[in-house]
CSV table of C-alpha atoms in Angstrom, one decimal:
chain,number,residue,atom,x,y,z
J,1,UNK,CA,-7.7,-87.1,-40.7
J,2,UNK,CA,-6.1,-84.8,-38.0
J,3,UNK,CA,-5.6,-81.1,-37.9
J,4,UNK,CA,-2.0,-81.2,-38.7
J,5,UNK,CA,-2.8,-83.8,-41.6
J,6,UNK,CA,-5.1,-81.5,-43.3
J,7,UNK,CA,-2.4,-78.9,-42.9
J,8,UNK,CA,0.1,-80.5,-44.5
J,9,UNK,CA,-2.1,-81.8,-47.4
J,10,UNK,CA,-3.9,-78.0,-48.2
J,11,UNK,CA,0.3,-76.9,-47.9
J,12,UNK,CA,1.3,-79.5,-50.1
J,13,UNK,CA,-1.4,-79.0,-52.5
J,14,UNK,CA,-0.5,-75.0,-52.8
J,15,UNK,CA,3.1,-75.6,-53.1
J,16,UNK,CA,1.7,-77.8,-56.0
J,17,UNK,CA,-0.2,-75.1,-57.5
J,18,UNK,CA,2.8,-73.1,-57.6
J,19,UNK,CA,5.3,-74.7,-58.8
J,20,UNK,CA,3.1,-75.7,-61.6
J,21,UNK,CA,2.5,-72.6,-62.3
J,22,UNK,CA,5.6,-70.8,-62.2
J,23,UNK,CA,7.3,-73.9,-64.5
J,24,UNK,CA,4.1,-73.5,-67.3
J,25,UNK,CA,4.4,-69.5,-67.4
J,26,UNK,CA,8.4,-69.2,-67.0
J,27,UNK,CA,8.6,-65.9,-68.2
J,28,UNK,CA,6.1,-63.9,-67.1
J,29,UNK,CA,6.8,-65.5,-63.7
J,30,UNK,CA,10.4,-63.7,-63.7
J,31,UNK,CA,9.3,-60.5,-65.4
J,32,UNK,CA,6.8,-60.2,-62.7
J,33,UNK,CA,9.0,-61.0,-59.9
J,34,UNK,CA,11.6,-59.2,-61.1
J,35,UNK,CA,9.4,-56.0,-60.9
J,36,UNK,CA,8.7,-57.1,-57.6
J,37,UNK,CA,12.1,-56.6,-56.6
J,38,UNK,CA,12.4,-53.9,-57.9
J,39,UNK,CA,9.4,-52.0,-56.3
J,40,UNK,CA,10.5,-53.6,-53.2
J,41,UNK,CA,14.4,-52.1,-53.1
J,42,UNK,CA,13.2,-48.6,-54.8
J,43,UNK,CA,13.6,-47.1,-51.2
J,44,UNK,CA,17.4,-48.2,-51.1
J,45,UNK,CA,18.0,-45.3,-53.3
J,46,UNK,CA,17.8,-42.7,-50.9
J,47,UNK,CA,19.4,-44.6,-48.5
J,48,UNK,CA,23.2,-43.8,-47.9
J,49,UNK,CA,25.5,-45.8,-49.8
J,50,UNK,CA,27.0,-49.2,-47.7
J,51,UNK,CA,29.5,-47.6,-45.1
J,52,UNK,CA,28.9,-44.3,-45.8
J,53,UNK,CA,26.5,-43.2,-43.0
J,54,UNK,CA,27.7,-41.2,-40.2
J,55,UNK,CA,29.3,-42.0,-37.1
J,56,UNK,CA,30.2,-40.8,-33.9
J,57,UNK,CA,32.0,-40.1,-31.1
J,58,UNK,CA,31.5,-38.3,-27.8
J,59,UNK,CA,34.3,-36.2,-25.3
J,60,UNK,CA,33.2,-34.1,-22.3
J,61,UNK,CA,32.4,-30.7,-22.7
J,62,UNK,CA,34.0,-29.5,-19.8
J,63,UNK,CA,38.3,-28.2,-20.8
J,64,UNK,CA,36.7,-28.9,-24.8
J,65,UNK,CA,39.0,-27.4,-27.6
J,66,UNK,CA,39.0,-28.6,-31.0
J,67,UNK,CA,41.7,-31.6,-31.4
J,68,UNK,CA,45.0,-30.6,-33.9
J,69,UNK,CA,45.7,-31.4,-37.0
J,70,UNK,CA,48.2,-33.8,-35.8
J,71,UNK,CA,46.0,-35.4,-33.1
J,72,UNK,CA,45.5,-38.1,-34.3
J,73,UNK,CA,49.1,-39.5,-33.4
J,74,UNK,CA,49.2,-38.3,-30.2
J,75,UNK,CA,50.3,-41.1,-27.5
J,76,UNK,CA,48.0,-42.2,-24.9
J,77,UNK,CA,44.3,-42.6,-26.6
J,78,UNK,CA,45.3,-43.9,-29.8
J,79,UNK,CA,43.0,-46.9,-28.6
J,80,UNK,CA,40.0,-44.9,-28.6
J,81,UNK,CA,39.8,-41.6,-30.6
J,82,UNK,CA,38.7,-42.7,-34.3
J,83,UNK,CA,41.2,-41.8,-37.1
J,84,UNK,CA,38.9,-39.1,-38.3
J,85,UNK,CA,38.9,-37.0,-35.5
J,86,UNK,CA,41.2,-34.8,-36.3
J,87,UNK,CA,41.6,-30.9,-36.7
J,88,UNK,CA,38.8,-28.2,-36.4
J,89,UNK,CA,35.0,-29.1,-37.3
J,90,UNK,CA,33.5,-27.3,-40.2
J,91,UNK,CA,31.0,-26.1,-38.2
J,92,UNK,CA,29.0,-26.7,-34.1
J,93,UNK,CA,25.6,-27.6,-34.0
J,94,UNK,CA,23.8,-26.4,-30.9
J,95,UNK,CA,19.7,-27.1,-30.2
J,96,UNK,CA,17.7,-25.2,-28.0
J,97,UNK,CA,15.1,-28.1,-27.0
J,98,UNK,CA,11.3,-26.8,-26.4
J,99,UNK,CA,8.5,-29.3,-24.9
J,100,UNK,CA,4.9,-28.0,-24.3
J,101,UNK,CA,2.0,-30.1,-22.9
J,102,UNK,CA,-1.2,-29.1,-24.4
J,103,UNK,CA,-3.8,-29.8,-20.8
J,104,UNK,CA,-6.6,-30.0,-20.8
J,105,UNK,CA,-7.7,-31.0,-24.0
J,106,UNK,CA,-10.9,-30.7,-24.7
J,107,UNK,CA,-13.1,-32.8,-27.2
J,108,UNK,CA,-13.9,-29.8,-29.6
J,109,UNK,CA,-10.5,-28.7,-29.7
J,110,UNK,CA,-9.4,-28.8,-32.9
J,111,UNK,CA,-5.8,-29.5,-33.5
J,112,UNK,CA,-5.2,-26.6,-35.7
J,113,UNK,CA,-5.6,-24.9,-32.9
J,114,UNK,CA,-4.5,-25.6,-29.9
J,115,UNK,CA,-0.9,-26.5,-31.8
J,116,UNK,CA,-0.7,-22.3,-32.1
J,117,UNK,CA,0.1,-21.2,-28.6
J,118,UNK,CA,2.9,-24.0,-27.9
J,119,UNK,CA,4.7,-23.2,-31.4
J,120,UNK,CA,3.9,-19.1,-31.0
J,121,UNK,CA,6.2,-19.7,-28.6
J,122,UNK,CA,9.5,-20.3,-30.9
J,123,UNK,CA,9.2,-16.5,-32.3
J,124,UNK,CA,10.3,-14.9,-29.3
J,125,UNK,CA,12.8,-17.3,-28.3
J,126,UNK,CA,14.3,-16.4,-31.9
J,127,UNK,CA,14.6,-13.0,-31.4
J,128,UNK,CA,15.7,-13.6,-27.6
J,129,UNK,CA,18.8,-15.8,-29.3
J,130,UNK,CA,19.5,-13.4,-31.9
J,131,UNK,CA,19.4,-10.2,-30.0
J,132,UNK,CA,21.9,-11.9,-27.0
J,133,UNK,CA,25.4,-10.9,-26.4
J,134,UNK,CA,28.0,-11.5,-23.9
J,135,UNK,CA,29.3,-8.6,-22.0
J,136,UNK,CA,32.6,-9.5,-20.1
J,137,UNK,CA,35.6,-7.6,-19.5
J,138,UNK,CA,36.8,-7.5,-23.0
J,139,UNK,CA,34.1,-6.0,-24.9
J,140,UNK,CA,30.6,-7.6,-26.2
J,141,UNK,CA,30.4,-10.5,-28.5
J,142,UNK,CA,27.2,-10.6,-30.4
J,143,UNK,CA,25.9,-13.9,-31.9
J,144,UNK,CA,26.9,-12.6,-35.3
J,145,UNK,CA,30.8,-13.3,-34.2
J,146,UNK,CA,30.3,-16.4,-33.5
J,147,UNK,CA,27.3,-18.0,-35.5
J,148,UNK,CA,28.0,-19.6,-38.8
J,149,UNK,CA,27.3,-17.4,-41.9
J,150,UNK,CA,25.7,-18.8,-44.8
J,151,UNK,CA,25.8,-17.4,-48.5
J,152,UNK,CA,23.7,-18.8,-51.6
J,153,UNK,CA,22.0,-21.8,-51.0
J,154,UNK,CA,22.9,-24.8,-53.4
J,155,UNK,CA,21.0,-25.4,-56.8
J,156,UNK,CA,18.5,-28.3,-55.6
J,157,UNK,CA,16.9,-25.6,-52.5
J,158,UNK,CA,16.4,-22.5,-54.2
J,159,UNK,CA,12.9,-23.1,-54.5
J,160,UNK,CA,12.7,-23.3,-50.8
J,161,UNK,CA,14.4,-19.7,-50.5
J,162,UNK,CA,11.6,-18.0,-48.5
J,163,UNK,CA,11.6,-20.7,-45.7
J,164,UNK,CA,15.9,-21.4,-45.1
J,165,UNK,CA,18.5,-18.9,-44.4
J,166,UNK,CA,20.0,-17.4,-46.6
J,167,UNK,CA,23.2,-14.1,-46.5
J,168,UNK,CA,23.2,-14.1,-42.5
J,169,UNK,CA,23.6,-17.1,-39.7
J,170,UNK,CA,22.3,-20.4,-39.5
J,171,UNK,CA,19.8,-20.2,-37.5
J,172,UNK,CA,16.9,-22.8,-38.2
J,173,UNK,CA,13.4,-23.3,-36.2
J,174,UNK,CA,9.4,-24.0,-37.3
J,175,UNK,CA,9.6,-19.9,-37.3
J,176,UNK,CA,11.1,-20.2,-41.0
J,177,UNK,CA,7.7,-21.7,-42.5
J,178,UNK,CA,6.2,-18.1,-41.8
J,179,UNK,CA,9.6,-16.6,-42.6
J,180,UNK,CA,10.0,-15.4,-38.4
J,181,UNK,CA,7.2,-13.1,-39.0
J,182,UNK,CA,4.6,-13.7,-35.8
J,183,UNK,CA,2.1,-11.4,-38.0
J,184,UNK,CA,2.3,-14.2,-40.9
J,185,UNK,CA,2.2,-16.6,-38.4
J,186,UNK,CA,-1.3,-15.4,-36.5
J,187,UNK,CA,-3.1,-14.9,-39.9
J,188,UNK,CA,-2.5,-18.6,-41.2
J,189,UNK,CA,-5.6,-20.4,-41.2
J,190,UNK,CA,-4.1,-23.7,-40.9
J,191,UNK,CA,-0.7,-23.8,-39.3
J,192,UNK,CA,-0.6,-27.9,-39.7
J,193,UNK,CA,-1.2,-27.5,-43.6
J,194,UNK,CA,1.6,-25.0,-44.3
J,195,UNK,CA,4.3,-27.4,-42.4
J,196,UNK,CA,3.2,-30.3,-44.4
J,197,UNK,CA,2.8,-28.6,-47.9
J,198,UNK,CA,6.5,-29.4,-49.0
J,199,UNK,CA,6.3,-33.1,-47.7
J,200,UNK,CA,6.9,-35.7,-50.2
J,201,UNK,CA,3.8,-37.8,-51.0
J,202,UNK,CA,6.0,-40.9,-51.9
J,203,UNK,CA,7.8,-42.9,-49.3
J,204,UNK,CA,10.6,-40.6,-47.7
J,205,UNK,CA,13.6,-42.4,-45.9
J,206,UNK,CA,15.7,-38.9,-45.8
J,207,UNK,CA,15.2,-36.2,-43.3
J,208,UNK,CA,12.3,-33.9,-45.0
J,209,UNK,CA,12.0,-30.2,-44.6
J,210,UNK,CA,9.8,-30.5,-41.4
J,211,UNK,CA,12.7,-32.6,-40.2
J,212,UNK,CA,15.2,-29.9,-40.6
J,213,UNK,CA,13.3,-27.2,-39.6
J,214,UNK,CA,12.1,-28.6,-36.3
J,215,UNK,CA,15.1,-30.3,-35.5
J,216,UNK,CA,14.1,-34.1,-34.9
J,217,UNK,CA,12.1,-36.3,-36.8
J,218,UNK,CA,8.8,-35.1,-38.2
J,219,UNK,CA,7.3,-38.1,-36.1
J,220,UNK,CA,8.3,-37.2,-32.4
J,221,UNK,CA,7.5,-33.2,-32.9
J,222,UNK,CA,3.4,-34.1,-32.4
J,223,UNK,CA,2.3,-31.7,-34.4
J,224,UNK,CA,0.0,-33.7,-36.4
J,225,UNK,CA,-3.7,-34.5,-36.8
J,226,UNK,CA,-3.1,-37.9,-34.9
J,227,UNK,CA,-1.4,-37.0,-32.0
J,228,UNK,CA,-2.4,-38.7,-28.9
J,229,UNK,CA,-0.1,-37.7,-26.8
J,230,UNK,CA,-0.5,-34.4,-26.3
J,231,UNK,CA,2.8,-33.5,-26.6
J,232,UNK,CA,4.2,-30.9,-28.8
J,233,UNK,CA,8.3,-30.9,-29.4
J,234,UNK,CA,10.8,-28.6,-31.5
J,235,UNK,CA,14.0,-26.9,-31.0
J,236,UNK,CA,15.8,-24.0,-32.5
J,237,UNK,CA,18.7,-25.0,-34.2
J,238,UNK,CA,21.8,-23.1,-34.6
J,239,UNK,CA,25.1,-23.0,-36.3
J,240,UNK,CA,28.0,-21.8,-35.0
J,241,UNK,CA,31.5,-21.4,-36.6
J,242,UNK,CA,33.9,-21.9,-33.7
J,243,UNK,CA,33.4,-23.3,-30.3
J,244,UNK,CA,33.1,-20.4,-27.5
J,245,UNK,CA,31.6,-22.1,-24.2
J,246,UNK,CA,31.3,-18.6,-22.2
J,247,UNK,CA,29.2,-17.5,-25.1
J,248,UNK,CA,26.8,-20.8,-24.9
J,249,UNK,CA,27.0,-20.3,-21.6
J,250,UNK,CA,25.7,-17.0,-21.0
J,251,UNK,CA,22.7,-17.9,-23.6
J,252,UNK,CA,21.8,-20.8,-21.6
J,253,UNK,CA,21.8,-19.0,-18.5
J,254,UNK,CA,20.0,-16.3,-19.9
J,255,UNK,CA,17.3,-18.3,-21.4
J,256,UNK,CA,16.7,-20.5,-18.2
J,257,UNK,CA,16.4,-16.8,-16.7
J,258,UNK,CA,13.3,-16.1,-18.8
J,259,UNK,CA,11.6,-19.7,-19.3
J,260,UNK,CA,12.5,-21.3,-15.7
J,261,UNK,CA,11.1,-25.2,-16.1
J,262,UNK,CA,11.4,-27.3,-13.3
J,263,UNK,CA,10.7,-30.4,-15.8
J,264,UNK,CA,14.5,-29.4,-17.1
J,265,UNK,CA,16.6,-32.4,-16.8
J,266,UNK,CA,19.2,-31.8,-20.0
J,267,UNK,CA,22.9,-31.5,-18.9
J,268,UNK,CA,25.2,-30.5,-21.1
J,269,UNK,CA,28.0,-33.1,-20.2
J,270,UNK,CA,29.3,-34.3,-24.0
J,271,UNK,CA,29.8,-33.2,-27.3
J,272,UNK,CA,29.4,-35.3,-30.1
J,273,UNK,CA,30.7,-35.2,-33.3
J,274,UNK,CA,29.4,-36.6,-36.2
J,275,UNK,CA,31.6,-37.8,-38.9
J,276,UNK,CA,30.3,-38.4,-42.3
J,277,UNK,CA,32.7,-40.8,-44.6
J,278,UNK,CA,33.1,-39.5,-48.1
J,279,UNK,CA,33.2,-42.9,-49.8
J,280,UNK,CA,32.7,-46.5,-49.5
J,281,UNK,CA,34.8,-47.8,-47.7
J,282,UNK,CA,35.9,-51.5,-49.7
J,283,UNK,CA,37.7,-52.7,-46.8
J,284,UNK,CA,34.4,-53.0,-45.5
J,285,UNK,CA,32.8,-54.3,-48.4
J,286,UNK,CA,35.1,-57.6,-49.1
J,287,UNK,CA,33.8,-59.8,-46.4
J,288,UNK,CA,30.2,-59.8,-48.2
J,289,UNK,CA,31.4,-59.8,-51.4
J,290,UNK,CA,33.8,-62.6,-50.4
J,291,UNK,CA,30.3,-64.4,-48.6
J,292,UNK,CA,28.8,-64.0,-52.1
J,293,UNK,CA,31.5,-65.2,-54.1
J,294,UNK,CA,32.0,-68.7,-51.7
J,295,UNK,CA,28.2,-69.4,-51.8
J,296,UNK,CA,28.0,-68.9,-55.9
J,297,UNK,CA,31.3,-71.8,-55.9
J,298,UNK,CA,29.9,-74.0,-53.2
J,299,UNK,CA,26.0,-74.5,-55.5
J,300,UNK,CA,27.7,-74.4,-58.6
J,301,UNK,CA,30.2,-77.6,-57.0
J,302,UNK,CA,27.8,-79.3,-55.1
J,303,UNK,CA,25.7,-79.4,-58.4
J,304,UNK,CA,28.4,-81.0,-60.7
J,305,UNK,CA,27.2,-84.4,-59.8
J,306,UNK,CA,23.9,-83.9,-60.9
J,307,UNK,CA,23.5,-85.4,-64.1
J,308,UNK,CA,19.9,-83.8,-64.6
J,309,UNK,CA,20.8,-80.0,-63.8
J,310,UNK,CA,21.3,-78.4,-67.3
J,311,UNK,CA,23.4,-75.6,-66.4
J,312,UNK,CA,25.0,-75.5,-63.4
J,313,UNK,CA,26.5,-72.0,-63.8
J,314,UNK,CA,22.9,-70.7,-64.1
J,315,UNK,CA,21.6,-72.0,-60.6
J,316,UNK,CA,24.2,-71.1,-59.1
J,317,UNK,CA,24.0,-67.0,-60.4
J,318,UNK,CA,20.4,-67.9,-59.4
J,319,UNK,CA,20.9,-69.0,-56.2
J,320,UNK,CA,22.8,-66.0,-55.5
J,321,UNK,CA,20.5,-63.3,-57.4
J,322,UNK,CA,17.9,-64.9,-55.2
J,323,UNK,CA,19.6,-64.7,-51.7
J,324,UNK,CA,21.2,-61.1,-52.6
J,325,UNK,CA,17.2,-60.0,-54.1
J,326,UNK,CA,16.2,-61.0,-50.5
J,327,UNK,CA,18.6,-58.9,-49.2
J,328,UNK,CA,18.2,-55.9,-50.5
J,329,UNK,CA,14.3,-56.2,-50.6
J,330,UNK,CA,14.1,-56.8,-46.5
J,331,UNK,CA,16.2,-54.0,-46.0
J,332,UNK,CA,14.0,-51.4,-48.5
J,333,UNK,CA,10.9,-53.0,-46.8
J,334,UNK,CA,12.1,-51.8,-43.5
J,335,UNK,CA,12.0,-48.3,-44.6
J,336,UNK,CA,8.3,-48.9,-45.1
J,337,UNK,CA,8.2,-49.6,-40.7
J,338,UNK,CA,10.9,-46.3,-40.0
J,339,UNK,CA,13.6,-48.4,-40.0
J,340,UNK,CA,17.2,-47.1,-42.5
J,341,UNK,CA,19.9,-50.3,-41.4
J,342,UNK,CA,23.2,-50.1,-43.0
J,343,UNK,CA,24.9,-52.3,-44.9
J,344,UNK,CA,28.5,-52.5,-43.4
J,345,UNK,CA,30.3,-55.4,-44.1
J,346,UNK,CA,30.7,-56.6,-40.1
J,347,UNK,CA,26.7,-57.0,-39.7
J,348,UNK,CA,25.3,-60.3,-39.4
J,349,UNK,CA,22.4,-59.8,-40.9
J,350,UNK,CA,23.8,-60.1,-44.9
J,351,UNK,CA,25.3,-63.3,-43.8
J,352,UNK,CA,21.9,-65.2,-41.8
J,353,UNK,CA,20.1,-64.4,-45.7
J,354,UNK,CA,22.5,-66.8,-47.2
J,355,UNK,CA,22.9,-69.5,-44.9
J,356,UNK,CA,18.4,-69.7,-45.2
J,357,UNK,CA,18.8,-69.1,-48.6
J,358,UNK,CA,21.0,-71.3,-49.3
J,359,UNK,CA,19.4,-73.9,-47.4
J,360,UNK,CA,16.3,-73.9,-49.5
J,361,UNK,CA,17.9,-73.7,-52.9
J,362,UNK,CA,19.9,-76.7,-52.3
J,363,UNK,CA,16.6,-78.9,-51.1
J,364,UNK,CA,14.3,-77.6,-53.6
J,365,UNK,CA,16.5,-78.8,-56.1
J,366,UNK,CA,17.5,-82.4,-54.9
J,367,UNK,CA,14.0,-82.9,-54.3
J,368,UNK,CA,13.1,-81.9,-58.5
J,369,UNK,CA,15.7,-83.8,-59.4
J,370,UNK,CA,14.8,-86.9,-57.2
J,371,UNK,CA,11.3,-86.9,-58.9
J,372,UNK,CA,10.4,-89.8,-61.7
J,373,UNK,CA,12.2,-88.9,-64.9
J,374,UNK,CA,9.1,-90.0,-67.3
J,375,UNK,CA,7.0,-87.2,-66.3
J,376,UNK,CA,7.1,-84.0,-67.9
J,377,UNK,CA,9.5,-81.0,-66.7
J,378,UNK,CA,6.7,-78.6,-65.4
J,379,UNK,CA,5.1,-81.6,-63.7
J,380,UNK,CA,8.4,-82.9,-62.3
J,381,UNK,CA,9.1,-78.8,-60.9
J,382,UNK,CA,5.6,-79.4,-59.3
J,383,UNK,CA,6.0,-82.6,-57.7
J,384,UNK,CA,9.6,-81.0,-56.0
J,385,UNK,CA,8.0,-78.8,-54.8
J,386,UNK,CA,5.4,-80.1,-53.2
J,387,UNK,CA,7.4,-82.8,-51.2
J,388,UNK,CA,9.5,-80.7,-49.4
J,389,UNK,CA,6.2,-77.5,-48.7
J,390,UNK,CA,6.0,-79.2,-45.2
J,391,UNK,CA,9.3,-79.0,-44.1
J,392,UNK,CA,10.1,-75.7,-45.4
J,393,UNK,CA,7.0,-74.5,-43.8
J,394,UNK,CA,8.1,-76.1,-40.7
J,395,UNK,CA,11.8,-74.3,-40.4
J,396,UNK,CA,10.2,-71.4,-42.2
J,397,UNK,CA,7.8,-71.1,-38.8
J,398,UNK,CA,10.1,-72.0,-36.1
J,399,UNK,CA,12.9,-69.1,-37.4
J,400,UNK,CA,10.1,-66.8,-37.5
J,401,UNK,CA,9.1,-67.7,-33.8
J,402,UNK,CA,13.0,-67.8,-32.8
J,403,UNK,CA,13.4,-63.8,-34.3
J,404,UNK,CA,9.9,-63.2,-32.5
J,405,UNK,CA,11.9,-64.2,-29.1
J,406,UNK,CA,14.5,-62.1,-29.9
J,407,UNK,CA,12.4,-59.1,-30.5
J,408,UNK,CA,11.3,-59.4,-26.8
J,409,UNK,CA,14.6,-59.1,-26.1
J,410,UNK,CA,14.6,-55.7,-26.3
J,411,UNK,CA,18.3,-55.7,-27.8
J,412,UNK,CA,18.2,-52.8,-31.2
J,413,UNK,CA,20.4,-54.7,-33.1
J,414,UNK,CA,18.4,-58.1,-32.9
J,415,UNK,CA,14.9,-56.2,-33.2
């Protein structure tokens, strides 16, 4: 007997196994995968709803004033400016990006440790962007005139008063986790345990405190027991309630004055704005849901003919409770690798789960029904199964290997 012989027969023989299984235990079979599912999409619910993550859109910074009201039916880009962009921003974001190299490291640093000089470092530029002001002909502008003011915080953070801002400007940094105070700051023991003591334990797919107070993704800052690199990153985020470029400006040239780098590379060529969609957006929604609809019709029709099917209505809500479960779980399971897809309705993604879906649903139950009718149901389930394990394996292998290639591709939306 060849290798590919023995294969197929240990394959066959499992498919076997399970199918007689699954058809002598019915129910526990479904209360236990249905809990399966459910584990499996409990991260979609702190995912953003379908269509409602944010989007953007970038103009030049250079002549940059907030678009009217009205702009939106202005002649000449009506091609390319979104339908959203449209009268003043509720507030600009501007980052202050910091990078520090820790060299040499020795073996008996200790990370603790050699993380405190590089994020020392975001105390002074705090009170270096608090304490500027532009001096021009018409008087001095401090940052208090143009930074956006805060008041309470909202119900769900007030336990996290001592570390955001609160009555005064938004003005965010890894400073707040020892309230600014460099004093506060010195005497901690262990720097790396207060920034992670109000991470979740549970899987998080939402930015987390660390997130917000260091600006980017608790993963690229490096500050971290693991971090090989070397590398420690953070900015200094702050929010300002109108647009004033001669202000920014003179901040940036003033802080380039006191920390020249000539490893500085940022130019500060676009704005974006970032749009976030208040609802779902069904438009978007009725191409799946259409998808859906035709592949519940097409089972429950191609069925009709089939004598031996009981209920054709209930494979078909099967069929389709299976391809959607698949769905949904994929997409929670990539929150598990760092990944948060969207679910708008142009993606082709939702629409690849049912044509494989639907594939196998289809020959898994010509093949039960093509068994001998004189052996019992569980038996009959079993015997299905087991005739089509090889080619199932087969195309279940060679799509694998085909997404594999495209990973290599290096394309985002493919990978």
């Amino acid at each position: 007997m060849t290798l590919t012989e023995k294969l197929r027969e240990r394959i066959s023989r499992a498919f076997y196994n399970h199918g007689l299984l699954c058809a002598s235990y019915p129910i526990p079979i479904i209360l236990f995968t249905g809990l399966c599912i459910l584990a499996c999409c409990y991260p979609l619910l702190k995912l953003p709803l379908p269509g409602t993550g944010p989007v953007e859109y970038s103009t030049p910074v250079k002549d940059y004033s907030p678009p009217s009201p009205d702009a939106g039916v202005q002649q000449g880009d009506l091609g390319e400016r979104p339908d959203w962009y449209v009268g003043a921003p509720v507030a600009y974001i501007q980052q202050i990006f910091v990078k520090a190299t820790v060299s040499p490291w020795q073996k008996n640093f200790l990370a603790v440790d050699v993380f405190r000089s590089p994020l020392s470092r975001v105390f002074q530029l705090v009170e270096e962007i608090r304490n500027h002001a532009l001096r021009d002909s018409s008087g001095v502008k401090s940052l208090e005139e143009v930074c956006l003011q805060v008041t309470d915080l909202l119900p769900g953070l007030k336990k996290l008063r001592s570390l955001l801002p609160e009555h005064g400007c938004l003005l965010l940094s890894p400073g707040n986790f020892w309230q600014n105070d460099r004093e506060r700051f010195n005497a901690d023991p262990d720097i790396i345990k207060t920034i992670h003591q109000h991470e979740p334990k549970t899987l998080q797919t939402s930015a987390t405190l660390k997130d917000l107070l260091f600006g980017l993704p608790g993963k690229y800052s490096g500050v971290n027991l693991y971090n090989r690199k070397r590398v420690v990153s953070y900015t200094v985020t702050l929010g300002l309630q109108r647009y004033d470029s001669r202000f920014l400006s003179s901040l940036r040239s003033r802080l380039k004055l006191l920390h020249p780098s000539p490893n500085c590379t940022l130019r500060e060529e676009n704005i974006v704005h970032v749009h976030f969609k208040e609802e779902i957006g069904i438009a978007e929604l009725i191409p799946l849901v259409t998808t859906y609809i035709i592949l519940f019709a097409y089972i429950y029709f191609s069925t009709r003919k089939i004598d031996m099917v009981k209920s054709k209505w209930g494979l078909a809500l099967a069929a389709v409770v299976t391809v959607l479960s698949s769905l949904l779980m994929s997409v929670g399971l990539c929150t598990l690798f760092g990944l948060t897809p969207t679910l708008n309705g142009g993606e082709i993604f939702p629409y690849l789960v049912v044509v494989i879906g639907l594939e196998n649903v289809l020959v898994l139950t010509k093949s039960v029904v093509s068994t001998p009718v004189d052996l019992e149901v569980k038996l009959r389930i079993a015997q299905g199964l087991s005739n089509e394990s090889w080619s199932i394996m087969k195309n279940m292998a060679t799509e694998l290997g085909i997404i594999l290639i495209g990973y290599f591709t290096l394309v985002p939306a493919i990978q």
